[in-house]
Amino acid sequence: MARPICFWLQYFAFLMFIGPFVSYALPRPPRPPQSHQDPSYLKFVSNATEFPSEDYYDYIIVGGGTAGCPLAATLSHSYKVLVLERGGVPHGETNLMSQEGFLATLMEADTYDSPAQPFTSEDGVQNARGRVLGGSSAINAGFYSRADDDFYKKSGVNWDIRVVNQSYEWVERAIVFRPELKNWQSAVRDGLLEAGVDPYIGFSLDHSVGTKIGGSTFDSTGKRYSAADLLNYARPFNIKVAVYANVERILLASSSPYMGSRLSAIGVVYRDHTGMYHHAIVREHGEVILSAGAIGSPQLLLLSGIGPRPYLSSWGIPVAHHLPFVGQFLFDNPRSGVSIVAPIPLEHSLIQVVGITESGAYIEAASNVIPFVSPARSIFIRTPSSPLYLTVATLMEKIIGPLSSGSLRLASTDVRVNPIVRFNYFSNPVDLQRCVNGTRKIGDILRSRSMEDFKVRNWFGGHDFRFVGPALPVDQADNHLMEDFCRRTVSTIWHYHGGCVVGKVVDGDFRVFGIDALRIVDGSTFGVSPGTNPQATLLMLGRYVGLKIIGERTRYR
């Protein structure tokens, strides 16, 4: 049943492109053709119900997401690997596999089964996390740009930059493409340059101050590629992927019979969708590696008795290891922006151009097609025989960092239930000023010549934008007005991170403090967001750590 226009536009506001009305209607663009060839990784992917009640592996990776898939593919060339993914397979899911299906994927979210799992932070901001093989790389806007130099310096990791670059290139050969700019993205590029976000870098995967075109994980037909496609690199006889597998806890045991000996991860317990339990156990010298993301990894540590002793005791969870900072230092980069409708049709585009400023903000843009359904039947309105689709364009800013941090705590001992999170947006005044800087830059872009074609004629014979949702304050020199705009319009760009930060929960090799054979390899270890968008760095991270682990074991044989 078609939903009314107000529903779509209200939901649009949560996602990226907000608005309660439109001015231009056009037929829906044709869906890009989909390949019918199955990816090779499907040969080693099975439903968790098909797995034995107990089995043994060298590496057990919890989470087949943005970092977990490249990590598994890499390790499989030397060791027997099991990937446990709580969601299903993206291949064959039309909305997941196409750029056009981006909004529908986020709108069709439910509590237990959808590829996008919704949650709302205590700050009141709606958000989503990936629940599908490929993780958030299978539901995101596809932008690909490498980390900034400051990320490597501040991350607490002693990076081997040669291996970092090799790992990026390994990813890029398989799933990264150069996007083709059309009218909206081209106008934003030109507007950024008029607004002083220079120099013009052109197409680049590297992070540099100025205006650039980044990479995309959508190809020229609009087909999505995700971390799941990196499993095609794997050695098939050495890897198994279980989907619809919910890991409930990490199995821990003393590394020796003596009192006070260190604990070691020896495996995990997971349930399939019928409720049957399975045990996956690591072989000698093997490891359990959490790649469940900034929400899932700290949650699983807490449910396994690894975390602050008083907090775990308050839940009646037996304390295996006191680690006070699990779930702390949780960050989300706040986003603010404006949306407009235009007197001309716009292409469907996700993020392709970025303005990297020197004032602590990144500027990005998108345009998206939404369905328009006419009001209730009326004798004065003829219902069209086919639906119409409308385009809304957005300019947005995301701040670097951020410095404001929050925390995560359990809502239930059921791993399927989202934890309670609070990000404390703008609790650090530096973040608020960076938002003001970014929104002022959006104002500069709107005043550029490049934006003239997107204005409409007003009642007084002039031309102006038709804003959808809040417009920027008229007096953008007034800091208080701009700060208020940032607070009122704050939303997410889905770049949350932290909760198991390097130096607090894991060391520089991503090993959990105080527990042997347990690592965390995902965005929960980041204390700062890498560059404009974290996807590239997370994909690199999986490959990088996999190579490092193989190197370590080769040296100590």
C-alpha atoms as one frame of an Amber mdcrd trajectory, in Angstrom:
protein
   0.000   0.000   0.000   1.404   3.416  -0.966   2.277   5.651   1.951   1.218
   9.321   2.004   3.698  12.040   1.102   3.961  13.318   4.687   5.210   9.927
   5.889   7.965   9.713   3.295   9.121  13.248   3.890   9.140  12.951   7.667
  11.228   9.815   7.388  13.396  11.563   4.853  14.279  14.076   7.555  15.691
  11.289   9.720  17.812   9.956   6.925  19.447  12.636   4.886  17.055  14.586
   2.756  14.234  16.213   4.692  10.987  17.896   3.727   7.230  18.331   3.991
   6.491  19.446   0.423   7.864  19.394  -3.147   7.835  21.513  -6.270   8.923
  19.218  -9.072   7.645  15.766 -10.008   9.167  13.381 -12.499   8.791   9.739
 -13.485  10.895   7.265 -11.552  14.261   6.638 -13.226  14.768   3.125 -14.585
  16.355   0.652 -12.165  19.866  -0.307 -13.247  20.227  -3.848 -14.576  21.390
  -6.389 -12.002  23.895  -9.117 -12.701  22.494 -12.623 -12.328  25.902 -14.137
 -11.699  26.314 -15.286  -8.120  29.453 -14.089  -6.314  31.939 -16.854  -5.619
  31.832 -16.292  -1.845  28.348 -17.820  -1.701  29.984 -21.235  -2.059  31.188
 -21.076   1.549  28.256 -19.200   3.113  25.574 -21.231   4.900  22.755 -20.702
   7.340  23.903 -21.240  10.929  21.365 -24.066  11.253  23.606 -26.155   8.983
  26.625 -25.922  11.278  27.569 -28.616  13.810  26.929 -28.113  17.508  30.705
 -27.907  17.998  33.571 -27.239  15.624  37.177 -26.008  15.712  38.910 -23.170
  13.873  42.136 -21.182  13.951  40.288 -17.842  13.901  36.712 -17.060  14.840
  35.554 -13.659  13.610  32.405 -12.283  15.201  30.793  -9.985  12.649  31.006
 -10.226   8.883  31.026  -6.469   8.423  33.190  -3.716   6.977  36.372  -4.863
   8.761  35.416  -8.488   9.424  35.100  -9.599   5.782  38.515  -8.381   4.573
  40.066  -9.731   7.785  38.546 -13.170   7.191  39.486 -13.239   3.521  43.109
 -12.438   4.398  43.474 -14.945   7.237  41.917 -17.731   5.155  45.022 -17.867
   2.975  46.966 -19.356   5.894  44.441 -20.565   8.474  40.999 -22.088   8.969
  38.513 -19.260   9.587  34.911 -19.043  10.764  32.870 -15.848  10.289  29.707
 -15.483  12.371  27.281 -12.923  10.936  23.982 -12.139  12.678  22.289 -11.017
   9.439  21.753 -12.537   6.017  23.362 -12.233   2.579  23.035  -8.996   0.551
  23.257 -10.622  -2.871  19.870 -10.781  -4.555  18.341  -8.103  -2.318  17.407
  -5.401  -4.834  17.349  -2.445  -2.435  20.642  -3.403  -0.818  22.392  -3.949
  -4.112  21.426  -0.695  -5.808  22.114   2.977  -5.191  18.447   3.660  -5.793
  17.505   1.382  -2.884  19.524   3.304  -0.264  16.557   5.057   1.350  14.242
   2.064   1.108  16.785  -0.075   2.976  16.854   2.388   5.874  13.079   2.856
   5.863  12.279  -0.849   5.896  14.045  -1.380   9.221  12.666  -3.540  12.026
  13.791  -4.800  15.412  15.152  -8.251  14.644  15.511  -9.048  10.941  16.111
  -6.087   8.613  19.585  -5.400   7.123  19.492  -1.973   8.813  18.797  -2.188
  12.547  17.380   1.090  13.869  18.188   2.623  17.233  17.689   6.009  18.869
  20.305   7.441  21.180  19.391   9.078  24.469  20.218  12.346  22.707  17.023
  11.764  20.690  18.823  11.227  17.379  17.703   8.294  15.242  20.452   6.063
  13.903  21.061   2.675  12.279  23.570  -0.172  12.298  24.263  -2.841   9.695
  22.849  -6.340  10.203  23.870  -8.132   7.014  26.968  -9.736   5.531  29.062
  -6.712   4.585  27.826  -4.776   7.623  27.319  -1.055   7.273  29.219  -1.102
   3.968  26.118  -2.853   2.567  23.678  -0.134   3.676  25.708   3.103   3.509
  26.002   5.901   0.932  29.075   4.302  -0.643  31.586   7.164  -0.319  35.217
   6.045  -0.212  38.099   8.258   0.936  41.248   7.326   2.826  42.063   8.542
   6.339  43.762  11.829   7.114  47.325  11.943   8.443  46.174  13.058  11.912
  44.180   9.847  12.292  47.334   7.739  12.078  49.165  10.018  14.515  46.368
  10.073  17.115  45.078   6.507  16.845  47.526   4.930  19.306  48.615   2.380
  16.683  52.149   2.136  15.329  51.063   1.856  11.694  53.262   0.356   9.003
  52.326   2.868   6.281  53.664   0.631   3.520  51.247  -2.129   4.563  48.479
   0.447   5.086  48.803   1.604   1.479  49.010  -1.951   0.168  45.837  -2.787
   2.094  43.944   0.191   0.675  45.002  -0.803  -2.845  43.859  -4.399  -2.275
  40.386  -3.094  -1.397  40.275  -0.542  -4.204  41.078  -3.043  -6.943  37.929
  -4.976  -6.071  35.165  -2.603  -5.018  35.988   1.091  -5.593  34.911   3.129
  -8.628  35.146   6.682  -9.938  31.701   8.300  -9.883  30.289  10.322 -12.760
  29.106  13.739 -11.600  25.811  15.085 -12.886  24.035  18.383 -12.277  23.689
  18.574  -8.472  27.086  17.146  -7.575  28.773  19.280 -10.264  27.075  22.425
  -8.936  28.159  21.614  -5.380  31.745  21.090  -6.544  31.719  24.491  -8.247
  29.987  26.099  -5.259  32.631  24.780  -2.884  35.367  26.337  -4.996  33.514
  29.675  -5.176  33.169  29.517  -1.379  36.936  29.223  -0.999  37.297  25.494
  -0.321  40.321  25.171  -2.550  42.392  23.976  -4.279  40.446  21.756  -6.662
  41.976  18.300  -6.342  39.810  16.468  -8.867  39.288  12.728  -8.403  41.353
  11.405  -5.511  41.108   8.689  -2.896  43.534  10.518  -0.597  42.626  13.052
   2.078  43.709  16.599   1.177  42.405  20.040   2.074  40.300  21.396  -0.789
  37.466  20.172  -2.986  37.633  16.693  -4.424  35.672  13.871  -5.996  36.024
  10.740  -3.891  35.632   7.082  -4.733  32.381   5.154  -4.602  31.445   1.547
  -3.906  28.642   1.898  -6.476  29.656   1.170 -10.057  28.516   3.100 -13.138
  25.215   1.176 -13.257  24.427   1.969  -9.616  25.206  -1.547  -8.386  26.601
  -1.690  -4.850  29.785  -3.461  -3.881  30.478  -4.028  -0.183  32.907  -5.684
   2.194  31.128  -8.964   1.444  32.590  -8.861  -2.068  36.081  -8.922  -0.569
  35.308 -12.471   0.527  35.838 -13.372  -3.136  39.553 -13.011  -2.313  39.319
 -15.808   0.278  40.675 -19.334  -0.067  37.364 -21.247  -0.202  38.464 -24.502
   1.448  39.783 -22.573   4.479  36.763 -20.416   5.347  33.169 -20.845   6.462
  30.626 -18.076   6.917  27.558 -18.700   9.071  24.699 -16.240   8.556  21.819
 -15.659  10.993  24.243 -16.544  13.782  23.830 -14.503  16.970  26.926 -14.754
  19.175  25.798 -14.616  22.803  29.095 -14.705  24.673  32.806 -15.286  24.456
  34.069 -18.453  26.129  36.956 -17.795  28.512  39.282 -20.116  30.411  42.425
 -19.810  32.513  45.589 -20.185  30.507  47.119 -22.327  33.275  45.904 -24.220
  36.377  47.611 -21.771  38.744  45.736 -19.154  40.750  45.834 -15.693  39.237
  46.703 -16.923  35.765  45.483 -14.893  32.792  42.255 -15.651  31.047  42.232
 -16.676  27.432  39.428 -16.645  24.843  38.819 -20.235  23.762  35.721 -19.797
  21.595  32.188 -18.445  21.418  28.621 -19.595  21.909  26.130 -18.666  19.207
  22.514 -19.399  18.420  20.920 -19.985  15.037  17.481 -18.633  14.111  15.731
 -21.761  15.430  17.213 -21.134  18.888  19.733 -24.002  18.790  23.088 -23.376
  20.477  26.449 -23.952  18.775  29.978 -23.834  20.145  32.880 -22.646  18.006
  36.255 -23.354  19.606  39.697 -22.007  18.684  42.625 -24.312  18.085  46.018
 -23.865  19.742  47.496 -20.422  18.954  44.154 -19.336  17.498  42.112 -16.274
  18.433  38.617 -14.912  18.779  38.342 -11.574  16.954  35.421  -9.222  17.494
  34.423  -7.219  14.416  30.883  -6.483  15.542  31.188  -2.691  15.337  31.027
   0.208  17.759  27.734  -1.009  19.207  28.147  -4.779  18.987  31.718  -5.273
  20.202  31.445  -3.452  23.558  28.015  -5.030  24.064  29.433  -8.538  23.593
  32.335  -7.851  25.957  29.896  -6.761  28.669  27.642  -9.780  28.134  30.742
 -11.988  28.430  31.700 -10.499  31.811  34.430  -8.202  30.511  33.921  -4.632
  31.689  33.524  -2.483  34.830  33.130  -4.815  37.816  30.417  -2.812  39.682
  28.348  -2.354  36.538  28.475  -6.024  35.546  27.577  -7.050  39.082  24.520
  -4.781  38.990  23.261  -6.862  36.060  24.080 -10.156  37.748  26.677 -10.939
  35.075  29.624 -12.941  36.495  32.727 -10.783  36.256  35.415 -12.513  34.223
  37.747  -9.537  33.882  37.524  -5.998  35.240  38.059  -3.576  32.338  36.623
  -0.194  33.323  36.501   1.559  29.933  34.416  -0.934  27.969  31.523   1.035
  26.489  33.109   4.383  27.331  34.516   6.981  24.909  31.725   6.449  22.404
  31.584   9.116  19.699  29.320  10.173  16.842  30.124  12.935  14.369  27.142
  15.318  14.395  25.691  16.435  11.076  23.708  19.555  10.228  22.549  20.913
   6.911  19.785  22.193   4.688  17.579  20.612   2.037  15.960  22.247  -0.974
  13.627  21.416  -3.821  14.432  22.916  -7.195  12.589  24.021 -10.350  14.586
  21.502 -12.402  14.874  17.723 -12.137  17.946  16.466 -10.296  19.737  13.172
 -10.616  19.695  10.560  -7.890  23.097  10.867  -6.212  24.652   9.873  -2.933
  27.871  11.428  -1.620  30.439  11.938  -4.406  32.010  15.362  -3.782  33.521
  16.560  -0.529  34.873  19.897   0.633  37.667  19.436   3.174  37.959  22.737
   5.033  40.622  23.974   7.440  38.019  25.013  10.012  37.123  21.579  11.384
  34.259  20.646   9.050  33.650  18.591   5.923  30.979  19.572   3.400  29.106
  16.873   1.481  25.981  16.697  -0.657  23.349  14.309  -1.960  20.143  14.276
  -3.948  17.560  11.562  -3.757  14.321  10.536  -5.374  11.309  10.023  -3.118
   7.815   8.810  -4.055   4.967  11.313  -4.252   1.438  10.088  -3.619  -1.447
  12.493  -4.144  -3.751  13.385  -1.230  -6.932  11.462  -0.572  -9.155  11.144
  -3.629 -10.992  14.307  -4.534 -13.432  15.210  -7.272 -11.005  17.998  -8.161
  -7.873  15.814  -8.348  -7.411  13.023 -10.798  -5.215  10.268  -9.353  -2.321
   9.580 -11.743  -2.190   6.139 -13.292   1.469   5.741 -12.236   3.269   7.198
  -9.210   5.421  10.299  -9.452   8.822  10.712  -7.886  10.337  13.915  -6.517
  13.888  14.988  -5.903  15.225  16.714  -2.816  18.804  17.984  -2.652  20.854
  18.352   0.512  23.980  20.193   1.579  25.418  18.955   4.861  28.407  19.416
   7.099  30.077  16.923   9.382  32.623  17.998  11.984  35.999  16.346  12.471
  36.762  14.369  15.640  34.535  14.806  17.552  35.792  15.735  21.020  32.431
  15.196  22.762  32.074  11.614  23.958  29.364   9.440  25.397  28.883   5.868
  26.513  27.044   2.599  26.010  25.234   0.471  28.552  23.120  -2.654  28.335
  19.359  -2.520  27.844  19.013  -6.299  28.121  21.067  -9.460  28.425  19.613
 -10.472  25.045  22.343  -9.701  22.500  19.691  -8.998  19.848  18.438  -5.951
  21.763  20.219  -2.670  21.057  22.205  -1.297  23.987  21.391   2.180  25.315
  23.747   4.777  23.885  24.356   8.451  24.498  26.756  10.500  22.369  26.514
  13.871  24.188  26.634  15.884  20.970  28.267  19.330  21.395  29.107  18.797
  25.068  32.559  20.048  24.097  32.293  23.672  22.869  34.982  23.086  20.232
  32.609  20.724  18.425  29.879  23.340  18.455  32.181  25.960  16.946  33.227
  23.534  14.235  29.568  22.991  13.388  29.069  26.763  13.189  32.060  26.972
  10.837  30.616  24.243   8.644  27.112  25.688   8.474  28.525  29.109   7.604
  30.382  27.489   4.737  27.083  25.997   3.550  25.727  29.558   3.555  28.659
  30.653   1.395  27.908  27.874  -1.083  24.221  28.798  -1.271  25.235  32.371
  -2.146  27.514  31.212  -4.969  26.657  31.599  -8.667  26.666  27.813  -9.019
  23.459  27.579  -6.990  21.408  30.067  -9.034  19.757  27.381 -11.181  18.304
  25.771  -8.058  16.349  28.831  -6.939  12.653  29.416  -7.627  10.797  32.634
  -8.356   9.178  34.080  -5.220   6.018  36.204  -4.725   7.963  39.432  -5.080
   9.563  38.632  -8.427  12.926  37.662  -7.002  14.518  34.222  -6.778  15.276
  32.195  -3.699  15.596  28.642  -2.502  12.589  26.643  -1.490  13.872  25.099
   1.718  12.557  21.844   3.034  12.796  21.896   6.798  14.862  24.506   8.697
  16.758  27.109   6.694  20.001  28.647   7.894  19.595  31.761  10.068  19.434
  34.964   8.043  22.165  36.566  10.164  24.893  33.971   9.863  27.399  36.244
  11.580  25.478  35.799  14.849  27.233  32.994  16.692  24.311  32.364  19.061
  21.865  31.895  16.178  24.232  29.545  14.402  24.886  27.531  17.549  21.147
  27.228  18.090  20.727  25.999  14.495  23.385  23.322  15.070  21.701  22.118
  18.252  18.180  22.138  16.765  19.081  20.302  13.573  21.683  17.857  14.853
  21.488  14.425  13.284  23.868  11.610  12.459  25.863  10.724   9.396  26.254
   7.165  10.771  29.960   7.517  11.585  29.766   6.562  15.271  32.851   4.883
  16.706  34.623   4.041  19.954  33.536   2.024  22.970  36.640  -0.213  22.894
  39.231   2.474  22.219  42.929   1.779  21.673  44.803   2.518  24.892  41.659
   2.018  27.003  40.345  -1.445  26.085  42.800  -2.739  23.483  46.490  -2.209
  22.872  48.158  -0.971  19.705  47.858  -4.431  18.157  44.113  -4.482  18.930
  44.500  -7.129  21.668  42.091  -6.808  24.601  43.979  -5.840  27.765  44.328
  -8.693  30.250  42.883 -11.473  28.081  44.856 -13.675  25.731  43.692 -14.704
  22.253  41.084 -11.947  22.035  41.256  -8.962  19.687  38.870  -6.302  18.452
  39.197  -5.173  14.853  36.560  -2.598  13.957  35.533   1.032  14.478  34.946
   0.537  18.194  38.722   0.886  18.619  38.814   4.374  17.039  39.027   7.422
  19.289  38.680   9.718  16.290  36.863   9.321  12.975  39.273   8.783  10.045
  38.975  11.526   7.430  35.736  12.460   5.761  34.168   8.985   5.922  35.401
   5.896   7.817  34.462   3.171   5.318  37.800   3.103   3.473  39.813   2.938
   6.704  37.715   0.109   8.146  38.070  -1.929   4.967  41.813  -1.292   5.046
  41.945  -2.187   8.751  40.612  -5.702   8.195  43.191  -6.449   5.524  45.981
  -4.744   7.504  45.432  -6.665  10.749  45.058  -9.926   8.848  48.461  -9.420
   7.228  49.988  -8.453  10.574  48.637 -11.588  12.286  49.978 -13.837   9.523
  53.349 -12.076   9.820  53.411 -12.530  13.603  52.685 -16.241  13.426  55.207
 -16.759  10.631  57.954 -15.134  12.725  57.242 -17.222  15.829  56.930 -20.643
  14.251
